[in-house]
Coordinates of N, CA and C in Angstrom, one line a residue:
M247 N -170.4 -88.0 51.3 CA -171.2 -88.6 51.7 C -170.1 -89.0 52.9
K248 N -169.0 -89.6 53.0 CA -168.5 -89.3 54.2 C -168.8 -89.1 55.2
K249 N -168.6 -87.8 55.0 CA -168.5 -86.9 55.9 C -170.1 -86.6 56.5
K250 N -171.6 -87.0 55.8 CA -172.5 -87.5 56.4 C -172.6 -88.3 57.6
Q251 N -172.1 -89.5 56.7 CA -172.2 -90.5 57.3 C -171.4 -90.5 58.9
L252 N -170.2 -89.7 58.9 CA -169.5 -89.9 60.3 C -170.7 -88.8 61.0
W253 N -171.2 -88.2 60.5 CA -172.6 -87.2 61.3 C -173.4 -87.8 62.2
G254 N -174.0 -88.8 61.1 CA -174.9 -89.7 61.6 C -174.1 -90.5 62.6
A255 N -173.0 -90.5 62.7 CA -172.7 -92.1 63.6 C -172.1 -91.4 65.0
F256 N -172.4 -89.8 64.6 CA -172.0 -88.9 66.4 C -173.2 -88.7 66.9
L257 N -174.0 -89.0 65.7 CA -175.7 -87.9 66.6 C -176.3 -89.4 66.8
A258 N -175.8 -90.7 65.9 CA -176.2 -91.5 66.5 C -175.7 -92.2 68.3
L259 N -174.5 -91.5 68.3 CA -173.8 -91.9 70.0 C -174.2 -90.9 71.0
S260 N -175.2 -89.7 70.1 CA -175.3 -88.3 71.5 C -176.7 -89.2 71.8
L261 N -177.4 -90.2 71.6 CA -178.2 -90.9 72.1 C -178.0 -91.6 72.6
L262 N -176.7 -92.0 72.5 CA -176.6 -93.1 74.4 C -176.3 -92.1 75.3
V263 N -176.8 -90.7 75.4 CA -176.2 -90.3 76.8 C -177.7 -89.5 77.5
V264 N -178.9 -89.8 76.3 CA -180.3 -89.8 76.8 C -181.0 -91.0 77.3
P265 N -181.2 -90.6 78.9 CA -181.9 -92.4 78.9 C -182.9 -92.7 78.6
S266 N -183.0 -94.0 79.0 CA -183.8 -94.3 78.2 C -185.2 -94.6 79.3
G267 N -185.3 -94.0 80.0 CA -186.5 -94.6 81.3 C -186.2 -94.0 82.7
K268 N -187.0 -94.2 83.4 CA -186.9 -93.8 84.9 C -187.2 -95.1 85.5
V269 N -186.2 -94.6 86.6 CA -186.3 -96.3 87.3 C -187.3 -96.0 88.4
T270 N -188.0 -97.7 88.2 CA -189.2 -98.1 89.6 C -189.1 -97.3 90.5
G271 N -190.3 -96.5 91.1 CA -190.2 -95.9 92.1 C -189.5 -94.5 92.3
Q272 N -188.4 -94.3 91.1 CA -187.5 -93.1 92.0 C -188.1 -91.8 91.2
E273 N -188.1 -90.7 92.2 CA -188.5 -89.8 92.1 C -187.4 -88.6 91.0
Q274 N -188.2 -87.7 90.8 CA -187.6 -87.0 89.8 C -187.7 -85.4 89.9
D275 N -186.4 -84.9 90.0 CA -186.2 -83.1 90.5 C -185.4 -82.7 88.8
F276 N -185.4 -81.1 89.0 CA -185.4 -80.4 88.2 C -184.4 -78.9 89.0
A277 N -183.4 -79.0 88.7 CA -182.0 -78.3 88.8 C -181.3 -77.3 88.3
T278 N -180.3 -76.5 88.4 CA -179.7 -75.5 87.6 C -178.7 -75.4 88.2
W279 N -177.3 -76.2 87.7 CA -176.1 -75.3 87.9 C -175.4 -74.3 87.4
S280 N -175.1 -73.6 88.3 CA -174.0 -72.4 87.6 C -172.8 -72.2 88.5
S281 N -172.0 -71.7 87.3 CA -170.4 -71.6 87.5 C -169.4 -70.2 86.7
V282 N -168.9 -70.3 87.2 CA -167.6 -69.4 86.8 C -166.4 -70.0 87.0
E283 N -165.4 -70.2 85.8 CA -164.3 -70.4 86.2 C -163.1 -69.6 85.6
M284 N -161.8 -70.2 86.4 CA -161.2 -68.8 86.0 C -159.5 -69.7 85.9
V285 N -158.8 -69.5 84.6 CA -158.1 -70.6 84.4 C -156.7 -69.9 83.4
Y286 N -155.5 -70.1 84.2 CA -153.9 -69.4 84.0 C -153.3 -70.7 83.5
D287 N -152.8 -70.3 82.8 CA -152.1 -70.7 81.4 C -150.0 -70.3 82.5
W288 N -149.8 -71.3 83.6 CA -148.3 -71.1 84.3 C -147.1 -71.7 83.4
K289 N -146.9 -71.3 82.1 CA -146.3 -71.3 81.0 C -144.6 -72.3 81.5
Q290 N -144.2 -71.1 82.5 CA -143.1 -71.4 83.1 C -142.7 -72.7 83.7
A291 N -144.0 -72.9 84.7 CA -143.5 -74.1 85.4 C -144.4 -75.4 84.4
G292 N -144.9 -74.9 83.4 CA -145.9 -76.1 82.3 C -147.1 -76.7 83.1
L293 N -147.7 -75.5 83.9 CA -148.6 -75.9 84.6 C -150.0 -75.0 84.6
E294 N -151.2 -75.8 84.7 CA -152.5 -75.1 84.0 C -153.3 -74.6 86.0
L295 N -153.9 -73.6 85.9 CA -154.0 -73.6 87.4 C -155.5 -72.9 87.1
D296 N -156.4 -73.7 88.3 CA -157.4 -73.5 87.7 C -158.4 -73.4 88.9
G297 N -160.0 -72.1 89.2 CA -160.4 -72.1 90.0 C -161.8 -72.2 89.7
V298 N -162.7 -72.2 90.7 CA -164.5 -72.1 90.4 C -165.1 -71.9 91.5
L299 N -166.1 -71.3 90.7 CA -166.6 -70.8 92.2 C -168.2 -71.6 91.5
E300 N -169.7 -72.1 92.3 CA -170.5 -72.7 91.3 C -171.3 -72.9 92.7
W301 N -172.9 -72.9 92.1 CA -173.9 -73.0 93.1 C -174.5 -73.8 91.6
R302 N -175.8 -74.5 92.6 CA -176.5 -75.7 92.4 C -177.9 -75.3 93.3
T303 N -178.9 -75.6 92.3 CA -180.1 -75.5 92.9 C -180.8 -77.0 93.0
K304 N -181.7 -77.2 93.8 CA -182.6 -78.3 93.7 C -184.0 -78.5 94.2
D305 N -185.2 -79.2 94.1 CA -186.3 -79.1 94.5 C -186.9 -78.5 93.3
R306 N -186.9 -78.7 92.7 CA -187.6 -77.5 91.2 C -187.3 -76.4 91.4
V307 N -185.4 -76.5 91.7 CA -185.3 -74.4 91.4 C -185.4 -73.7 92.4
R308 N -186.5 -74.3 94.1 CA -186.8 -73.6 94.9 C -185.8 -73.4 96.0
R309 N -184.6 -74.3 95.6 CA -183.6 -74.2 97.3 C -182.4 -74.8 96.7
T310 N -181.3 -74.1 97.2 CA -180.0 -74.2 97.3 C -179.9 -75.8 98.0
D311 N -179.0 -76.6 96.5 CA -178.6 -77.5 96.6 C -177.3 -77.1 97.5
C312 N -176.2 -76.9 97.5 CA -174.6 -76.6 97.4 C -173.9 -75.1 96.4
A313 N -173.3 -74.6 97.6 CA -172.4 -73.7 97.2 C -171.0 -74.8 96.8
V314 N -170.2 -74.5 95.8 CA -168.7 -75.2 96.4 C -167.4 -74.0 95.2
V315 N -166.7 -74.4 96.1 CA -165.4 -73.7 96.1 C -163.9 -74.6 95.2
Y316 N -163.6 -74.4 94.4 CA -162.9 -75.7 93.6 C -161.5 -74.8 92.9
L317 N -160.7 -75.9 93.5 CA -159.2 -74.7 93.3 C -158.7 -76.2 92.4
A318 N -157.6 -76.3 91.4 CA -157.1 -77.6 90.7 C -155.5 -77.1 89.7
V319 N -154.6 -78.0 89.9 CA -153.3 -78.3 89.4 C -153.1 -79.1 87.9
N320 N -153.0 -78.8 86.6 CA -153.2 -79.6 85.8 C -151.9 -79.6 85.1
R321 N -151.2 -80.5 84.5 CA -150.2 -80.3 83.8 C -150.6 -82.0 82.7
Q322 N -150.3 -81.1 81.1 CA -150.3 -81.9 80.3 C -149.1 -82.5 80.1
V323 N -148.5 -83.9 80.6 CA -147.2 -84.8 80.0 C -146.9 -84.9 79.0
L324 N -148.0 -85.5 78.1 CA -147.9 -85.9 76.7 C -149.1 -85.1 75.9
P325 N -148.9 -85.2 74.6 CA -150.0 -84.9 73.6 C -151.5 -85.1 73.7
W326 N -151.0 -86.5 74.9 CA -152.6 -87.4 74.7 C -152.7 -87.6 75.8
L327 N -151.9 -87.3 76.9 CA -152.4 -87.3 78.3 C -152.2 -85.9 79.6
S328 N -153.3 -85.8 79.7 CA -153.6 -84.7 81.0 C -152.9 -85.5 82.4
L329 N -152.7 -84.8 83.1 CA -152.6 -85.7 84.8 C -153.1 -84.1 85.8
G330 N -154.0 -84.7 86.6 CA -154.2 -83.5 87.5 C -154.7 -83.7 88.7
T331 N -154.7 -82.6 89.8 CA -155.6 -83.0 90.7 C -155.9 -81.4 91.6
N332 N -157.0 -82.1 92.6 CA -157.6 -80.8 93.0 C -158.4 -81.0 94.5
Y333 N -158.6 -80.0 94.9 CA -159.2 -79.9 95.9 C -160.5 -79.1 95.8
E334 N -161.6 -79.4 96.8 CA -162.8 -78.8 96.6 C -163.9 -78.9 97.9
F335 N -164.4 -77.7 98.2 CA -164.8 -77.3 99.4 C -166.4 -77.1 98.9
S336 N -167.5 -77.7 99.8 CA -168.8 -77.5 99.4 C -169.5 -77.4 100.6
Y337 N -170.4 -76.8 101.0 CA -171.7 -76.2 101.8 C -172.8 -76.7 101.3
N338 N -173.2 -78.0 101.6 CA -174.3 -78.8 100.9 C -175.9 -78.7 101.8
N339 N -176.7 -78.8 101.3 CA -178.2 -78.5 101.9 C -178.7 -79.8 102.4
M340 N -178.7 -80.8 103.7 CA -179.2 -82.0 103.6 C -180.7 -82.1 104.4
D341 N -181.2 -81.3 103.7 CA -182.6 -81.2 104.6 C -182.7 -81.6 105.6
E342 N -183.5 -82.4 106.1 CA -184.0 -82.3 107.3 C -182.1 -82.2 108.3
D343 N -181.2 -83.0 107.8 CA -180.1 -83.1 108.9 C -179.0 -81.6 108.5
G344 N -179.8 -79.9 108.2 CA -179.2 -79.4 108.3 C -178.5 -79.2 106.7
W345 N -177.3 -78.4 107.4 CA -176.1 -78.1 106.3 C -175.0 -78.6 106.9
M346 N -174.1 -79.0 105.7 CA -173.1 -79.9 106.0 C -171.7 -79.2 104.7
A347 N -170.6 -79.1 105.8 CA -169.6 -79.2 105.4 C -168.6 -80.4 104.6
C348 N -168.7 -80.3 103.4 CA -167.6 -81.5 103.0 C -166.2 -81.1 101.9
H349 N -165.1 -82.0 102.5 CA -164.2 -81.9 101.9 C -163.5 -82.8 100.7
C350 N -163.1 -82.5 99.6 CA -163.1 -83.6 98.6 C -161.5 -83.1 97.7
Y351 N -161.1 -84.3 97.9 CA -159.6 -84.5 96.8 C -159.8 -85.4 95.8
R352 N -159.7 -85.0 94.6 CA -159.7 -85.8 93.4 C -157.7 -86.0 92.9
L353 N -157.6 -87.3 92.4 CA -156.6 -87.4 91.3 C -157.7 -87.8 89.8
R354 N -156.8 -87.3 88.9 CA -157.2 -87.3 87.3 C -156.6 -87.5 86.3
A355 N -156.7 -88.4 85.5 CA -156.3 -88.6 83.8 C -157.2 -88.3 83.0
V356 N -156.4 -87.5 81.8 CA -157.7 -87.9 80.7 C -156.9 -88.2 79.2
L357 N -157.1 -89.2 78.9 CA -157.0 -89.3 77.4 C -157.7 -88.5 76.5
S358 N -156.8 -88.4 75.1 CA -157.1 -87.2 74.3 C -156.8 -87.6 73.2
T359 N -158.1 -87.7 72.0 CA -157.3 -87.7 70.5 C -158.4 -87.9 69.5
R360 N -158.1 -87.2 68.5 CA -159.1 -86.9 67.5 C -159.3 -88.2 66.2
L361 N -160.7 -88.1 65.8 CA -160.8 -89.4 65.0 C -161.4 -88.1 63.7
W362 N -160.9 -89.1 63.1 CA -161.5 -88.3 60.9 C -161.3 -87.1 61.5
R363 N -160.4 -86.8 61.5 CA -159.9 -85.3 61.8 C -161.0 -84.2 62.1
W364 N -161.9 -84.7 62.8 CA -163.0 -83.7 63.5 C -163.6 -84.1 64.6
L365 N -163.9 -85.5 65.2 CA -164.2 -85.6 66.3 C -163.2 -86.0 67.6
D366 N -163.4 -85.0 68.2 CA -162.9 -85.0 69.3 C -163.1 -85.9 70.6
V367 N -162.4 -87.0 71.2 CA -162.4 -88.0 72.1 C -161.8 -88.0 73.4
S368 N -162.3 -88.0 74.5 CA -161.5 -88.0 75.4 C -162.3 -88.9 76.5
L369 N -161.3 -89.5 77.2 CA -161.6 -90.5 78.0 C -160.9 -90.0 79.7
R370 N -161.7 -89.9 80.4 CA -161.3 -89.4 82.0 C -161.4 -90.0 83.0
E371 N -160.9 -90.9 83.6 CA -160.0 -91.4 84.7 C -160.2 -90.4 86.3
K372 N -161.4 -90.5 87.1 CA -161.0 -89.7 88.1 C -161.2 -90.2 89.4
Y373 N -160.0 -90.1 90.3 CA -159.9 -90.8 91.8 C -160.7 -90.2 92.7
E374 N -162.0 -89.9 93.4 CA -162.4 -89.1 94.4 C -163.0 -89.4 95.5
H375 N -162.4 -88.7 96.5 CA -162.4 -89.3 97.9 C -162.7 -87.7 98.9
T376 N -164.3 -87.6 99.2 CA -165.0 -87.0 100.0 C -165.4 -87.3 101.3
F377 N -165.4 -86.4 102.3 CA -165.4 -86.8 104.0 C -165.8 -85.3 104.2
G378 N -167.1 -85.4 105.5 CA -167.5 -84.3 105.8 C -167.8 -84.4 107.3
Q379 N -168.8 -83.8 108.3 CA -169.1 -84.2 109.7 C -170.4 -85.1 109.2
H380 N -169.9 -84.9 110.6 CA -170.8 -86.3 111.0 C -170.3 -87.7 110.5
G381 N -169.5 -87.9 110.5 CA -168.9 -89.4 109.9 C -169.1 -89.6 108.2
F382 N -169.8 -88.4 107.4 CA -169.8 -88.8 106.2 C -168.8 -88.5 105.0
R383 N -168.6 -90.1 104.4 CA -167.6 -90.4 103.5 C -167.9 -91.2 102.3
E384 N -167.0 -91.1 101.3 CA -167.9 -91.3 100.1 C -166.3 -91.3 99.0
M385 N -165.9 -92.4 98.1 CA -165.1 -93.3 97.5 C -165.6 -93.6 96.4
L386 N -165.0 -92.7 95.6 CA -165.8 -93.0 94.1 C -164.4 -93.0 93.0
L387 N -164.8 -93.9 92.2 CA -164.6 -94.3 90.6 C -164.7 -93.1 89.7
R388 N -164.6 -92.2 89.1 CA -165.5 -91.3 88.2 C -164.7 -92.0 86.6
Q389 N -165.5 -92.2 85.9 CA -164.9 -92.2 84.4 C -166.0 -91.7 83.4
R390 N -165.5 -91.1 82.3 CA -166.6 -90.2 81.3 C -165.7 -90.3 80.5
L391 N -166.5 -90.9 79.4 CA -166.5 -90.6 77.9 C -166.9 -89.3 77.6
R392 N -166.2 -88.2 76.9 CA -166.6 -87.0 75.6 C -166.5 -87.2 74.6
L393 N -167.4 -86.8 73.4 CA -167.6 -86.8 72.3 C -167.6 -85.4 71.8
G394 N -166.8 -84.5 70.7 CA -166.7 -83.2 70.8 C -166.3 -82.8 69.3
H395 N -167.4 -81.7 68.6 CA -166.5 -81.6 67.4 C -166.8 -79.6 67.0
T396 N -165.7 -79.6 67.0 CA -165.7 -77.5 66.8 C -166.2 -77.2 65.7
L397 N -166.7 -76.0 65.6 CA -167.3 -75.8 64.2 C -166.5 -74.8 63.7
P398 N -165.7 -75.2 62.9 CA -164.8 -73.8 62.4 C -165.0 -72.4 61.6
E399 N -166.3 -72.8 61.9 CA -166.7 -70.9 61.3 C -166.8 -70.2 62.4
S400 N -167.5 -71.3 63.4 CA -168.0 -70.2 64.5 C -167.4 -70.4 65.4
G401 N -166.5 -71.3 66.0 CA -165.7 -71.8 67.2 C -166.8 -72.9 68.4
V402 N -167.6 -72.6 67.7 CA -169.0 -73.5 68.5 C -168.7 -74.5 68.6
E403 N -168.5 -75.4 69.7 CA -168.4 -76.9 70.0 C -168.9 -77.9 70.8
P404 N -170.2 -78.4 70.2 CA -171.1 -79.1 70.1 C -170.6 -80.2 71.1
Y405 N -171.3 -81.2 72.2 CA -170.5 -82.1 72.9 C -171.3 -83.1 73.2
V406 N -171.1 -84.5 73.7 CA -172.2 -85.8 74.4 C -171.2 -85.9 75.8
S407 N -171.5 -86.0 76.5 CA -170.4 -87.3 77.3 C -171.5 -87.8 78.5
V408 N -171.1 -89.0 78.7 CA -171.5 -90.4 79.8 C -170.7 -90.3 80.7
E409 N -170.9 -90.0 82.4 CA -169.9 -90.5 83.2 C -170.8 -91.7 84.3
T410 N -170.2 -92.6 84.7 CA -170.7 -93.3 85.4 C -169.6 -93.2 87.3
F411 N -170.0 -93.6 88.4 CA -169.4 -93.2 89.5 C -169.6 -94.7 90.6
N412 N -168.7 -95.1 90.5 CA -168.8 -96.6 91.1 C -167.9 -96.5 92.4
S413 N -168.1 -97.2 93.4 CA -167.9 -96.9 94.7 C -166.9 -97.8 95.1
L414 N -165.3 -97.4 95.6 CA -164.3 -97.9 96.0 C -164.1 -98.6 97.6
F415 N -165.3 -98.3 98.1 CA -165.4 -99.0 99.9 C -164.9 -100.7 99.4
A416 N -164.0 -101.4 100.1 CA -163.8 -102.5 100.2 C -165.3 -103.3 100.0
G417 N -166.6 -103.0 100.9 CA -167.7 -104.1 101.0 C -168.5 -103.8 100.1
D418 N -168.1 -102.2 98.8 CA -169.8 -102.1 97.7 C -169.1 -103.2 96.8
R419 N -168.2 -103.5 96.6 CA -167.5 -104.6 95.5 C -167.9 -104.0 94.1
F420 N -167.1 -102.4 94.0 CA -167.3 -101.8 92.9 C -169.1 -101.1 92.6
R421 N -169.5 -100.7 93.4 CA -171.3 -100.9 93.6 C -171.4 -99.6 92.7
W422 N -172.2 -99.5 91.7 CA -172.6 -98.3 90.9 C -173.3 -97.5 91.9
K423 N -173.1 -96.5 91.6 CA -173.8 -94.8 92.5 C -174.9 -94.1 91.8
R424 N -174.2 -93.6 90.6 CA -174.8 -92.7 89.7 C -174.6 -92.7 88.2
T425 N -174.8 -92.3 87.3 CA -174.6 -91.7 86.0 C -174.9 -90.3 85.7
R426 N -174.0 -89.7 85.3 CA -174.3 -88.1 84.2 C -174.1 -88.7 83.0
Y427 N -175.5 -88.1 82.6 CA -175.7 -87.9 80.9 C -175.7 -86.3 80.6
R428 N -175.0 -86.0 79.8 CA -174.6 -84.6 79.3 C -174.6 -84.2 78.0
G429 N -175.2 -83.1 77.7 CA -175.3 -82.6 76.2 C -175.2 -81.2 76.1
G430 N -174.6 -80.4 75.5 CA -174.6 -79.2 75.6 C -173.2 -78.5 74.5
A431 N -173.2 -77.1 74.3 CA -172.2 -76.5 73.5 C -171.3 -75.8 74.4
S432 N -170.0 -75.2 74.0 CA -169.2 -74.7 74.3 C -168.9 -73.8 73.4
I433 N -169.4 -72.2 73.7 CA -169.7 -71.2 73.1 C -168.0 -69.6 73.0
P434 N -167.4 -69.8 72.5 CA -166.8 -68.5 72.4 C -166.7 -67.3 72.7
L435 N -167.0 -66.7 73.4 CA -167.8 -65.4 73.6 C -166.5 -64.1 73.4
G436 N -165.4 -64.3 73.6 CA -164.4 -63.2 73.3 C -163.9 -62.4 74.7
G437 N -162.8 -62.2 74.3 CA -161.7 -61.6 75.7 C -161.6 -62.4 76.4
G438 N -161.3 -63.8 75.8 CA -161.0 -64.7 77.0 C -161.6 -65.3 77.8
W439 N -163.3 -65.0 77.0 CA -164.4 -65.6 78.3 C -164.7 -66.8 76.4
K440 N -165.2 -67.9 77.9 CA -166.0 -68.8 77.1 C -167.0 -69.7 77.6
G441 N -168.3 -69.6 77.2 CA -169.1 -70.2 77.8 C -169.9 -71.7 77.2
D442 N -170.7 -72.3 78.7 CA -170.8 -73.4 78.1 C -172.3 -73.3 78.7
L443 N -173.4 -74.3 77.7 CA -174.8 -74.2 78.0 C -174.9 -75.6 78.0
F444 N -175.4 -76.1 79.0 CA -176.1 -77.8 79.2 C -177.0 -78.5 79.3
Y445 N -177.5 -79.8 79.1 CA -178.2 -80.4 80.0 C -177.9 -81.3 80.4
L446 N -178.5 -81.7 81.7 CA -177.1 -82.6 82.3 C -178.6 -84.1 83.2
Y447 N -178.3 -85.0 83.0 CA -179.4 -85.6 83.6 C -178.8 -87.0 84.7
Q448 N -178.8 -87.0 85.9 CA -178.5 -87.9 86.9 C -179.2 -88.5 87.5
D449 N -178.9 -89.7 87.3 CA -179.6 -91.2 87.4 C -179.0 -91.5 88.9
S450 N -179.5 -91.9 89.3 CA -179.1 -92.8 90.7 C -180.1 -93.8 91.3
R451 N -180.2 -94.5 92.0 CA -181.1 -95.2 92.8 C -182.4 -94.5 93.3
K452 N -182.2 -93.6 94.1 CA -183.4 -92.7 94.2 C -184.1 -92.0 93.5
V453 N -182.9 -91.3 92.7 CA -183.7 -89.7 92.5 C -182.9 -89.8 91.0
G454 N -183.9 -89.3 90.1 CA -183.0 -88.5 88.6 C -183.4 -87.7 88.9
K455 N -182.3 -86.8 88.5 CA -182.2 -85.0 88.5 C -182.4 -84.5 87.0
H456 N -182.9 -83.5 86.7 CA -182.5 -82.9 84.9 C -182.2 -81.6 85.7
V457 N -181.3 -81.6 84.9 CA -180.2 -79.9 85.5 C -180.1 -79.5 84.3
I458 N -180.2 -77.8 84.0 CA -179.9 -77.0 83.5 C -179.6 -76.5 83.6
G459 N -177.7 -76.7 83.0 CA -176.2 -75.6 83.4 C -175.9 -74.8 82.6
L460 N -175.1 -73.6 82.9 CA -175.0 -72.2 82.2 C -172.9 -72.3 83.5
A461 N -172.3 -72.4 82.1 CA -170.8 -71.9 83.0 C -170.2 -71.0 82.3
G462 N -169.5 -70.2 83.1 CA -168.4 -69.4 82.2 C -166.7 -69.5 82.5
T463 N -166.3 -69.5 81.7 CA -164.8 -69.7 81.7 C -163.8 -68.6 81.4
Y464 N -163.0 -68.0 82.2 CA -162.3 -66.8 81.8 C -160.2 -67.5 81.7
R465 N -160.4 -67.1 80.4 CA -158.6 -68.3 80.2 C -157.5 -66.4 79.8
F466 N -156.8 -66.9 80.9 CA -155.7 -65.6 80.7 C -154.2 -66.1 80.7

């Protein structure tokens, strides 16, 4: 009975990542995100090296939104604390303004624990600074809460998460920029590969974006 109650609590929390409704005047879009990730565990240095190629669509999957190359270095400094940094280059479709190349660097910290021996909980804090052509700049604090549970029989991990983006520019007064609500499942595929199938809703002032995502990760 206790396990059923805990599952009920998990499902109730998962409802938090479902947006309650549309913002007045907000446009809705449908998109896809797909990525391939390579992760190398450099044991001698105690580091994890990470590389990602990603492609995103927009305008109801009719046009490319952006193409992304991502490189990261992470270190598990404590059993419950991971620190990392990464660089990202993206080529973005800005509609009538054409294409824009952007550079982004991030610093991140992830706190993680396990509750009741089955619920994995993590809190990620990420500083993000992006700059591009024509004077484009964005400085954000990203905060993500993630809940997941790995099924012992199959190794499949269903999860839910919610992530907020707030501006760090002095004049913005920590203004909210967008929120991402995500639910999905991480699936072991064998041979070092793992798949991730997810649905994501990105809420912002102008556009609400529905995303179906597929990611593949190879770890060696």
